[in-house]
XYZ file of N, CA and C in Angstrom:
765
model
N -77.209 302.398 134.155
C -78.631 302.334 134.522
C -78.842 302.127 136.039
N -77.770 301.905 136.762
C -77.922 301.694 138.182
C -78.414 300.306 138.525
N -78.313 299.358 137.598
C -78.778 298.025 137.868
C -77.783 297.239 138.701
N -78.231 296.239 139.372
C -77.347 295.390 140.182
C -77.365 293.981 139.556
N -76.164 293.480 139.248
C -76.077 292.131 138.617
C -76.278 291.100 139.694
N -77.298 290.259 139.513
C -77.629 289.176 140.463
C -77.126 287.808 140.010
N -76.902 287.664 138.723
C -76.415 286.373 138.224
C -75.942 286.540 136.803
N -75.110 285.626 136.366
C -74.572 285.641 134.968
C -74.792 284.242 134.398
N -75.361 284.179 133.211
C -75.629 282.889 132.520
C -74.846 282.850 131.229
N -74.236 281.727 130.950
C -73.488 281.633 129.683
C -73.517 280.205 129.168
N -73.303 280.035 127.897
C -73.162 278.695 127.257
C -72.004 278.814 126.251
N -70.850 278.413 126.719
C -69.661 278.547 125.844
C -69.617 277.435 124.818
N -69.318 277.848 123.574
C -69.077 276.901 122.462
C -70.302 276.000 122.168
N -71.500 276.556 122.399
C -72.727 275.829 122.040
C -73.526 276.735 121.106
N -73.977 276.187 119.985
C -74.657 276.978 118.964
C -75.931 277.615 119.515
N -76.130 278.910 119.120
C -77.324 279.605 119.451
C -78.549 279.081 118.739
N -78.372 278.144 117.800
C -79.509 277.525 117.113
C -80.208 276.502 118.007
N -79.581 276.192 119.130
C -80.111 275.185 120.023
C -80.575 275.857 121.319
N -81.863 275.743 121.637
C -82.403 276.387 122.826
C -82.240 275.496 124.059
N -81.839 274.229 123.868
C -81.627 273.297 124.981
C -80.205 273.430 125.523
N -79.817 274.651 125.874
C -78.510 274.921 126.433
C -78.615 275.086 127.957
N -77.693 274.518 128.687
C -77.809 274.586 130.160
C -77.958 276.017 130.729
N -77.121 276.912 130.268
C -77.180 278.279 130.755
C -78.479 279.003 130.374
N -78.886 278.772 129.141
C -80.110 279.402 128.626
C -81.321 278.908 129.413
N -81.387 277.600 129.628
C -82.532 277.054 130.377
C -82.507 277.467 131.850
N -81.310 277.603 132.422
C -81.195 278.062 133.808
C -81.663 279.504 133.939
N -81.323 280.314 132.924
C -81.808 281.702 132.903
C -83.315 281.794 132.844
N -83.920 280.936 132.013
C -85.396 280.919 131.939
C -86.024 280.523 133.274
N -85.458 279.487 133.911
C -85.993 279.032 135.198
C -85.839 280.139 136.262
N -84.752 280.835 136.285
C -84.554 281.924 137.226
C -85.524 283.051 136.977
N -85.805 283.310 135.698
C -86.778 284.343 135.351
C -88.172 283.991 135.852
N -88.542 282.731 135.707
C -89.844 282.287 136.169
C -89.976 282.387 137.688
N -88.834 282.218 138.371
C -88.792 282.255 139.832
C -88.739 283.699 140.362
N -88.654 284.661 139.482
C -88.580 286.038 139.912
C -87.225 286.496 140.431
N -86.165 285.828 139.977
C -84.819 286.117 140.469
C -84.283 287.456 139.971
N -84.868 288.016 138.934
C -84.422 289.280 138.363
C -85.564 289.902 137.609
N -85.401 291.218 137.291
C -86.460 291.860 136.520
C -85.959 292.436 135.201
N -84.668 292.224 134.901
C -84.094 292.648 133.607
C -83.075 291.604 133.152
N -83.086 291.264 131.870
C -82.040 290.458 131.294
C -81.230 291.353 130.356
N -79.933 291.349 130.499
C -79.044 292.158 129.652
C -78.113 291.243 128.888
N -78.118 291.342 127.567
C -77.209 290.563 126.700
C -76.453 291.530 125.798
N -75.326 291.054 125.291
C -74.572 291.906 124.374
C -75.402 292.207 123.136
N -76.035 291.168 122.598
C -76.947 291.330 121.467
C -77.974 290.196 121.522
N -79.025 290.330 120.755
C -80.087 289.343 120.814
C -79.646 287.977 120.343
N -78.736 287.969 119.365
C -78.292 286.648 118.851
C -77.404 285.885 119.861
N -77.033 286.518 120.964
C -76.331 285.777 122.009
C -77.287 284.938 122.784
N -78.607 285.271 122.734
C -79.628 284.468 123.408
C -80.131 283.375 122.482
N -80.384 283.678 121.216
C -80.868 282.685 120.270
C -80.701 283.217 118.860
N -80.552 282.267 117.938
C -80.525 282.612 116.503
C -81.694 282.051 115.746
N -82.736 281.686 116.467
C -83.964 281.154 115.823
C -85.121 282.099 116.157
N -85.871 282.480 115.102
C -86.996 283.387 115.266
C -87.985 282.851 116.276
N -88.314 281.569 116.187
C -89.323 281.014 117.103
C -88.859 281.090 118.548
N -87.580 280.810 118.816
C -87.059 280.839 120.177
C -87.078 282.261 120.698
N -86.670 283.210 119.881
C -86.633 284.618 120.322
C -88.041 285.107 120.668
N -88.984 284.774 119.801
C -90.398 285.216 120.067
C -90.936 284.587 121.306
N -90.656 283.270 121.486
C -91.155 282.571 122.687
C -90.514 283.149 123.931
N -89.236 283.446 123.898
C -88.545 284.008 125.040
C -89.153 285.392 125.366
N -89.329 286.209 124.380
C -89.891 287.544 124.608
C -91.289 287.451 125.251
N -92.107 286.559 124.741
C -93.456 286.364 125.279
C -93.392 285.928 126.753
N -92.503 285.007 127.053
C -92.394 284.503 128.415
C -91.872 285.580 129.354
N -90.871 286.337 128.915
C -90.341 287.404 129.745
C -91.410 288.454 130.025
N -92.149 288.799 128.994
C -93.219 289.784 129.176
C -94.239 289.298 130.198
N -94.602 288.059 130.138
C -95.571 287.466 131.055
C -95.030 287.522 132.497
N -93.718 287.271 132.642
C -93.108 287.281 133.963
C -92.632 288.644 134.405
N -92.976 289.678 133.604
C -92.626 291.059 133.916
C -91.104 291.262 133.986
N -90.402 290.618 133.078
C -88.976 290.764 132.972
C -88.648 291.535 131.679
N -87.904 292.597 131.752
C -87.521 293.365 130.566
C -86.287 292.728 129.933
N -86.178 292.894 128.638
C -85.021 292.391 127.876
C -84.308 293.551 127.227
N -83.035 293.677 127.539
C -82.184 294.762 126.981
C -80.936 294.158 126.349
N -80.463 294.804 125.317
C -79.166 294.462 124.733
C -78.325 295.691 124.612
N -77.015 295.497 124.654
C -76.099 296.611 124.493
C -76.276 297.273 123.165
N -76.598 296.475 122.142
C -76.683 296.969 120.778
C -77.924 297.822 120.539
N -79.083 297.453 121.159
C -80.342 298.061 120.795
C -81.100 298.715 121.930
N -80.650 298.508 123.185
C -81.433 298.966 124.298
C -82.549 298.003 124.586
N -83.692 298.484 125.002
C -84.798 297.624 125.325
C -85.344 296.959 124.069
N -85.590 295.654 124.116
C -86.052 294.882 122.986
C -87.589 294.793 123.017
N -88.243 295.387 122.028
C -89.687 295.268 121.918
C -90.054 294.006 121.161
N -91.347 293.689 121.109
C -91.817 292.521 120.374
C -91.447 292.629 118.904
N -91.631 293.830 118.316
C -91.279 294.004 116.919
C -89.800 293.845 116.670
N -88.976 294.423 117.531
C -87.560 294.322 117.397
C -87.073 292.863 117.556
N -87.716 292.153 118.485
C -87.372 290.753 118.697
C -87.621 289.936 117.414
N -88.731 290.187 116.719
C -89.083 289.479 115.501
C -88.080 289.807 114.388
N -87.738 291.078 114.233
C -86.817 291.504 113.149
C -85.406 290.972 113.395
N -84.882 291.191 114.589
C -83.512 290.756 114.897
C -83.411 289.232 114.927
N -84.488 288.558 115.392
C -84.501 287.120 115.385
C -84.403 286.571 113.961
N -85.142 287.207 113.029
C -85.104 286.803 111.634
C -83.731 286.968 111.055
N -83.080 288.086 111.366
C -81.742 288.357 110.855
C -80.757 287.302 111.388
N -80.867 286.929 112.685
C -79.981 285.937 113.227
C -80.143 284.590 112.593
N -81.391 284.211 112.308
C -81.639 282.931 111.692
C -81.127 282.926 110.225
N -81.291 284.043 109.554
C -80.797 284.146 108.159
C -79.262 284.046 108.149
N -78.600 284.596 109.165
C -77.177 284.482 109.241
C -76.719 283.049 109.332
N -77.447 282.215 110.147
C -77.125 280.820 110.255
C -77.275 280.072 108.910
N -78.343 280.395 108.216
C -78.575 279.786 106.897
C -77.447 280.105 105.919
N -77.110 281.426 105.860
C -76.010 281.827 104.980
C -74.692 281.223 105.357
N -74.416 281.113 106.644
C -73.165 280.500 107.099
C -73.073 279.063 106.723
N -74.225 278.320 106.816
C -74.262 276.923 106.443
C -73.940 276.775 104.951
N -74.537 277.616 104.102
C -74.297 277.548 102.674
C -72.862 277.865 102.306
N -72.249 278.894 102.956
C -70.898 279.267 102.706
C -69.934 278.109 103.127
N -70.231 277.525 104.239
C -69.378 276.428 104.718
C -69.478 275.242 103.742
N -70.685 274.946 103.269
C -70.869 273.840 102.353
C -70.156 274.094 100.999
N -70.180 275.344 100.554
C -69.447 275.683 99.284
C -67.930 275.507 99.491
N -67.475 275.912 100.696
C -66.029 275.735 100.953
C -65.642 274.303 100.997
N -66.476 273.445 101.608
C -66.192 271.993 101.655
C -66.217 271.386 100.263
N -67.181 271.834 99.471
C -67.298 271.299 98.102
C -66.027 271.566 97.322
N -65.434 272.736 97.481
C -64.172 273.047 96.789
C -63.078 272.056 97.180
N -63.020 271.718 98.425
C -62.018 270.750 98.914
C -62.273 269.376 98.314
N -63.522 268.982 98.277
C -63.866 267.646 97.774
C -63.541 267.555 96.285
N -63.892 268.582 95.530
C -63.567 268.551 94.067
C -62.095 268.499 93.806
N -61.299 268.918 94.840
C -59.847 268.856 94.743
C -59.328 267.522 95.265
N -60.293 266.597 95.619
C -59.896 265.283 96.101
C -59.512 265.229 97.546
N -59.780 266.301 98.320
C -59.369 266.345 99.701
C -60.547 266.049 100.615
N -60.256 265.957 101.888
C -61.300 265.625 102.882
C -62.304 266.752 103.031
N -63.594 266.332 103.039
C -64.649 267.324 103.264
C -65.146 267.256 104.707
N -64.344 266.667 105.582
C -64.722 266.514 106.986
C -64.594 265.105 107.471
N -63.907 264.883 108.506
C -63.738 263.536 109.038
C -62.612 262.775 108.361
N -62.123 261.769 109.026
C -61.019 260.973 108.489
C -61.394 259.506 108.655
N -61.598 258.805 107.572
C -62.026 257.387 107.640
C -60.848 256.553 108.141
N -61.272 255.445 108.839
C -60.294 254.491 109.294
C -59.535 253.900 108.084
N -58.198 253.863 108.177
C -57.378 253.396 107.075
C -56.598 254.505 106.398
N -56.814 255.724 106.856
C -56.150 256.891 106.223
C -55.568 257.798 107.320
N -54.641 258.616 106.865
C -54.085 259.651 107.722
C -53.907 260.928 106.890
N -53.846 262.061 107.535
C -53.616 263.327 106.820
C -52.158 263.504 106.472
N -51.906 264.050 105.300
C -50.533 264.383 104.927
C -50.106 265.662 105.642
N -48.968 265.593 106.270
C -48.508 266.760 107.027
C -48.145 267.926 106.134
N -47.754 267.660 104.916
C -47.291 268.715 104.024
C -48.390 269.263 103.141
N -49.586 268.689 103.139
C -50.634 269.134 102.263
C -51.970 269.112 103.050
N -52.385 270.263 103.503
C -53.562 270.301 104.384
C -54.818 269.785 103.710
N -55.446 268.827 104.375
C -56.669 268.252 103.859
C -56.459 267.028 102.960
N -55.245 266.843 102.487
C -54.939 265.688 101.640
C -54.715 264.442 102.523
N -55.106 263.285 102.022
C -54.996 262.060 102.793
C -54.079 261.080 102.102
N -53.597 260.122 102.881
C -52.811 259.007 102.340
C -53.183 257.745 103.139
N -52.900 256.603 102.586
C -53.240 255.346 103.237
C -52.338 255.111 104.449
N -52.959 254.718 105.562
C -52.231 254.313 106.751
C -52.170 252.773 106.693
N -51.005 252.248 106.386
C -50.897 250.834 105.997
C -51.383 249.872 107.106
N -51.063 250.200 108.350
C -51.511 249.298 109.414
C -53.015 249.185 109.476
N -53.672 250.319 109.401
C -55.132 250.305 109.462
C -55.719 249.724 108.150
N -55.037 249.965 107.057
C -55.520 249.411 105.797
C -55.581 247.895 105.803
N -54.610 247.285 106.505
C -54.617 245.820 106.590
C -55.831 245.341 107.387
N -56.225 246.113 108.399
C -57.462 245.775 109.171
C -58.675 245.891 108.305
N -58.724 246.944 107.493
C -59.872 247.127 106.574
C -59.971 245.946 105.609
N -58.859 245.537 105.045
C -58.865 244.382 104.129
C -59.344 243.143 104.869
N -58.907 242.932 106.092
C -59.282 241.788 106.863
C -60.791 241.759 107.108
N -61.352 242.909 107.400
C -62.794 243.026 107.658
C -63.575 242.648 106.411
N -63.132 243.123 105.265
C -63.797 242.817 104.026
C -63.693 241.325 103.702
N -62.493 240.756 103.868
C -62.337 239.347 103.583
C -63.149 238.460 104.529
N -63.131 238.790 105.798
C -63.888 238.005 106.798
C -65.413 238.045 106.507
N -65.894 239.224 106.164
C -67.338 239.362 105.882
C -67.707 238.565 104.621
N -66.866 238.708 103.590
C -67.158 237.990 102.378
C -67.090 236.493 102.579
N -66.320 236.044 103.559
C -66.166 234.604 103.851
C -67.277 234.081 104.720
N -68.199 234.976 105.140
C -69.365 234.497 105.912
C -69.434 234.932 107.345
N -68.419 235.638 107.826
C -68.442 236.078 109.226
C -69.395 237.289 109.389
N -70.039 237.357 110.510
C -70.946 238.469 110.795
C -70.150 239.698 111.300
N -70.704 240.912 111.136
C -70.024 242.072 111.728
C -69.773 241.951 113.208
N -70.729 241.315 113.932
C -70.554 241.156 115.359
C -69.372 240.219 115.686
N -69.258 239.161 114.906
C -68.165 238.215 115.128
C -66.828 238.868 114.793
N -66.815 239.659 113.706
C -65.578 240.336 113.296
C -65.171 241.326 114.379
N -66.094 242.111 114.885
C -65.791 243.116 115.932
C -65.257 242.403 117.190
N -65.887 241.294 117.569
C -65.456 240.574 118.773
C -64.067 240.068 118.629
N -63.750 239.554 117.431
C -62.353 239.010 117.201
C -61.337 240.160 117.261
N -61.629 241.289 116.687
C -60.709 242.385 116.683
C -60.472 242.891 118.134
N -61.542 242.977 118.904
C -61.423 243.428 120.289
C -60.623 242.450 121.127
N -60.863 241.148 120.884
C -60.124 240.143 121.647
C -58.638 240.246 121.369
N -58.243 240.583 120.136
C -56.858 240.750 119.783
C -56.272 242.054 120.163
N -57.122 242.979 120.719
C -56.629 244.296 121.126
C -56.409 245.251 119.983
N -57.071 245.026 118.869
C -57.006 245.931 117.712
C -57.928 247.117 117.935
N -57.377 248.348 117.936
C -58.187 249.510 118.183
C -58.949 249.924 116.925
N -60.139 250.407 117.141
C -61.003 250.816 116.015
C -60.840 252.293 115.683
N -61.748 252.852 114.891
C -61.688 254.285 114.544
C -61.595 255.151 115.767
N -60.643 256.091 115.734
C -60.496 256.971 116.883
C -59.975 256.324 118.128
N -59.423 255.107 117.957
C -58.878 254.392 119.121
C -59.950 253.718 119.937
N -61.192 253.690 119.429
C -62.287 253.120 120.199
C -62.365 251.604 120.033
N -63.188 250.988 120.906
C -63.437 249.569 120.832
C -64.360 249.310 119.610
N -64.101 248.244 118.915
C -64.927 247.892 117.738
C -66.354 247.464 118.145
N -67.304 247.971 117.343
C -68.704 247.524 117.502
C -69.195 247.079 116.159
N -70.168 246.203 116.163
C -70.677 245.660 114.875
C -71.233 246.781 114.000
N -71.816 247.813 114.608
C -72.398 248.926 113.817
C -71.301 249.678 113.058
N -70.101 249.740 113.609
C -68.977 250.405 112.901
C -68.684 249.701 111.600
N -68.864 248.405 111.611
C -68.557 247.577 110.433
C -69.742 247.512 109.501
N -70.907 247.268 110.051
C -72.121 247.091 109.210
C -72.603 248.432 108.651
N -72.731 249.413 109.494
C -73.178 250.738 109.062
C -74.559 250.710 108.412
N -74.819 251.697 107.590
C -76.048 251.785 106.838
C -75.712 251.918 105.358
N -76.127 250.933 104.562
C -75.717 250.886 103.167
C -76.205 252.091 102.384
N -77.497 252.504 102.615
C -78.026 253.623 101.835
C -77.344 254.963 102.149
N -76.723 255.044 103.306
C -76.038 256.285 103.681
C -74.520 256.211 103.479
N -74.039 255.063 103.082
C -72.587 254.853 102.858
C -71.791 254.902 104.136
N -72.416 254.527 105.277
C -71.680 254.543 106.530
C -71.229 253.120 106.880
N -70.215 253.054 107.777
C -69.718 251.758 108.159
C -68.567 251.367 107.229
N -67.652 250.578 107.744
C -66.511 250.123 106.975
C -66.891 249.460 105.649
N -67.888 248.596 105.702
C -68.245 247.826 104.498
C -68.901 248.636 103.426
N -69.295 249.886 103.700
C -70.011 250.696 102.701
C -69.224 251.933 102.260
N -68.012 252.084 102.742
C -67.244 253.274 102.399
C -66.564 253.119 101.061
N -67.045 253.828 100.060
C -66.522 253.702 98.715
C -65.127 254.284 98.564
N -64.673 255.016 99.557
C -63.292 255.522 99.508
C -62.317 254.393 99.439
N -62.711 253.248 100.015
C -61.821 252.079 99.981
C -61.629 251.484 98.590
N -62.464 251.882 97.626
C -62.230 251.480 96.250
C -61.840 252.698 95.386
N -61.373 253.726 96.065
C -60.852 254.887 95.362
C -61.915 255.808 94.783
N -63.069 255.848 95.437
C -64.158 256.719 94.972
C -64.639 257.572 96.158
N -64.496 258.869 96.001
C -64.930 259.790 97.073
C -66.368 260.274 96.786
N -67.271 259.917 97.658
C -68.695 260.283 97.512
C -69.004 261.281 98.614
N -69.474 262.484 98.220
C -69.762 263.520 99.196
C -71.199 264.013 99.042
N -71.788 264.476 100.081
C -73.156 265.021 100.099
C -74.215 263.918 99.999
N -73.914 262.732 100.482
C -74.929 261.668 100.511
C -76.107 262.059 101.453
N -75.742 262.772 102.510
C -76.759 263.120 103.519
C -76.712 264.594 103.850
N -77.845 265.086 104.294
C -77.964 266.437 104.876
C -78.235 266.262 106.344
N -77.723 267.190 107.135
C -77.912 267.076 108.583
C -78.747 268.297 109.035
N -79.860 267.983 109.655
C -80.726 269.038 110.147
C -80.951 268.847 111.643
N -81.170 269.980 112.323
C -81.387 269.939 113.774
C -82.845 269.825 114.085
N -83.162 268.920 115.009
C -84.539 268.823 115.528
C -84.775 270.051 116.365
N -85.761 270.872 116.040
C -86.012 272.122 116.800
C -86.385 271.861 118.233
N -86.862 270.639 118.582
C -87.249 270.339 119.946
C -86.030 269.913 120.794
N -85.173 269.069 120.224
C -84.058 268.541 121.001
C -82.731 269.198 120.714
N -82.609 269.828 119.543
C -81.360 270.403 119.128
C -80.339 269.414 118.604
N -80.791 268.141 118.489
C -79.880 267.112 117.983
C -79.943 267.043 116.462
N -78.798 266.755 115.867
C -78.740 266.640 114.409
C -79.247 265.305 113.968
N -79.985 265.313 112.845
C -80.481 264.091 112.240
C -79.996 264.018 110.805
N -79.578 262.837 110.378
C -79.115 262.670 108.969
C -80.294 262.277 108.094
N -80.352 262.933 106.933
C -81.379 262.616 105.942
C -80.703 262.366 104.605
N -80.919 261.189 104.006
C -80.300 260.878 102.729
C -80.712 261.881 101.616
N -79.709 262.291 100.850
C -79.958 263.154 99.669
C -80.156 262.289 98.434
N -80.876 262.798 97.459
C -81.077 262.043 96.201
C -79.704 261.910 95.506
N -79.476 260.776 94.796
C -78.182 260.550 94.133
C -77.730 261.689 93.194
N -78.720 262.406 92.596
C -78.310 263.417 91.655
C -77.682 264.633 92.340
N -77.688 264.647 93.667
C -77.072 265.763 94.390
C -75.709 265.361 94.973
N -75.315 264.081 94.770
C -74.036 263.636 95.279
C -72.895 264.187 94.438
N -71.756 264.377 95.050
C -70.539 264.714 94.330
C -69.591 263.543 94.396
N -69.172 263.044 93.250
C -68.349 261.847 93.186
C -67.038 262.114 92.504
N -65.935 261.830 93.154
C -64.594 262.049 92.621
C -63.804 260.739 92.639
N -63.066 260.456 91.611
C -62.212 259.285 91.565
C -60.863 259.623 92.196
N -60.494 258.869 93.216
C -59.229 259.085 93.921
C -58.473 257.742 94.001
N -57.959 257.267 92.885
C -57.378 255.922 92.849
C -56.194 255.729 93.798
N -55.563 256.802 94.167
C -54.383 256.684 95.077
C -54.812 256.280 96.479
N -56.136 256.370 96.764
C -56.630 256.003 98.120
C -57.307 254.639 98.103
N -57.219 253.899 97.023
C -57.834 252.568 96.968
C -57.121 251.604 97.907
N -57.943 250.853 98.716
C -57.423 249.831 99.585
C -57.976 248.479 99.197
N -59.257 248.406 98.730
C -59.950 247.190 98.370
C -60.067 247.014 96.871
N -59.782 245.850 96.330
C -59.926 245.653 94.880
C -61.410 245.382 94.555
N -61.751 245.515 93.280
C -63.172 245.375 92.860
C -63.736 244.012 93.127
N -62.937 242.982 93.019
C -63.428 241.617 93.209
C -63.927 241.432 94.687
N -63.123 241.882 95.638
C -63.487 241.774 97.040
C -64.674 242.659 97.353
N -64.671 243.868 96.832
C -65.801 244.800 97.058
C -67.109 244.175 96.537
N -67.072 243.633 95.322
C -68.248 243.047 94.711
C -68.739 241.866 95.547
N -67.825 241.106 96.082
C -68.184 239.927 96.883
C -68.935 240.390 98.171
N -68.475 241.435 98.768
C -69.100 241.987 99.957
C -70.498 242.511 99.602
N -70.596 243.199 98.500
C -71.898 243.729 98.105
C -72.901 242.645 97.806
N -72.398 241.541 97.194
C -73.245 240.424 96.881
C -73.772 239.769 98.183
N -72.897 239.626 99.176
C -73.367 238.991 100.416
C -74.309 239.931 101.170
N -74.085 241.205 101.127
C -75.006 242.163 101.735
C -76.417 242.040 101.104
N -76.434 241.927 99.787
C -77.692 241.849 99.076
C -78.371 240.512 99.415
N -77.598 239.448 99.530
C -78.154 238.160 99.873
C -78.759 238.211 101.270
N -78.072 238.825 102.214
C -78.619 238.922 103.567
C -79.879 239.784 103.604
N -79.896 240.807 102.800
C -81.082 241.648 102.703
C -82.306 240.877 102.239
N -82.069 240.041 101.207
C -83.194 239.249 100.693
C -83.658 238.203 101.743
N -82.684 237.651 102.454
C -83.013 236.668 103.480
C -83.898 237.289 104.586
N -83.477 238.514 105.009
C -84.205 239.205 106.047
C -85.597 239.630 105.576
N -85.661 239.987 104.253
C -86.958 240.384 103.699
C -87.945 239.237 103.622
């Protein structure tokens, strides 16, 4: 076309479902400043995979007299932007469902559906399978015993840090790591895997369209998947029940 490239914008390894990407926002700012009169992308879904973002971008570019072209379709009209934007968003929805079905298969097989809780390690010979990491398991038991004995999560975290005990991922212990959120099953004291029960799909994660950040939303119990994995038990029922009783007592006190 005889065009001259004046700048290149990119966002590597960042989802197109998020419009708050550094390169994408820099491109918009440059367009408003009149730095170019054509944007060329490989395809429209390289710019965004959300219908609303594609429509807003097209409107803004039109206002600023900037044309939008893709290698796949040539010049992008308002109608084409709406159609291709919808296809891109549908792709994301389908991909999410396929990924979730794949994870469900692993969970039903007793394997990890994502993430590795403190106290476990992956088996080298069986992908996705876990086994107890004895050193970390002793720390888990200690946390449960200390809490049941009346120590606060903050005091437990402080003691562990003072002794140089590393937390999940090698990080420094914080009281929130221990306390977590009971209704979401987060935190050491609420992880049912420690009593040999794998609970999956407690929460759904959705992106805030304004910030692009994921937010957790609890799912109803009838949508949870629960598998018994007795080989992964670290805490006995007596200690687990003692911790749950103290949590409930603290809840009533705070109420």
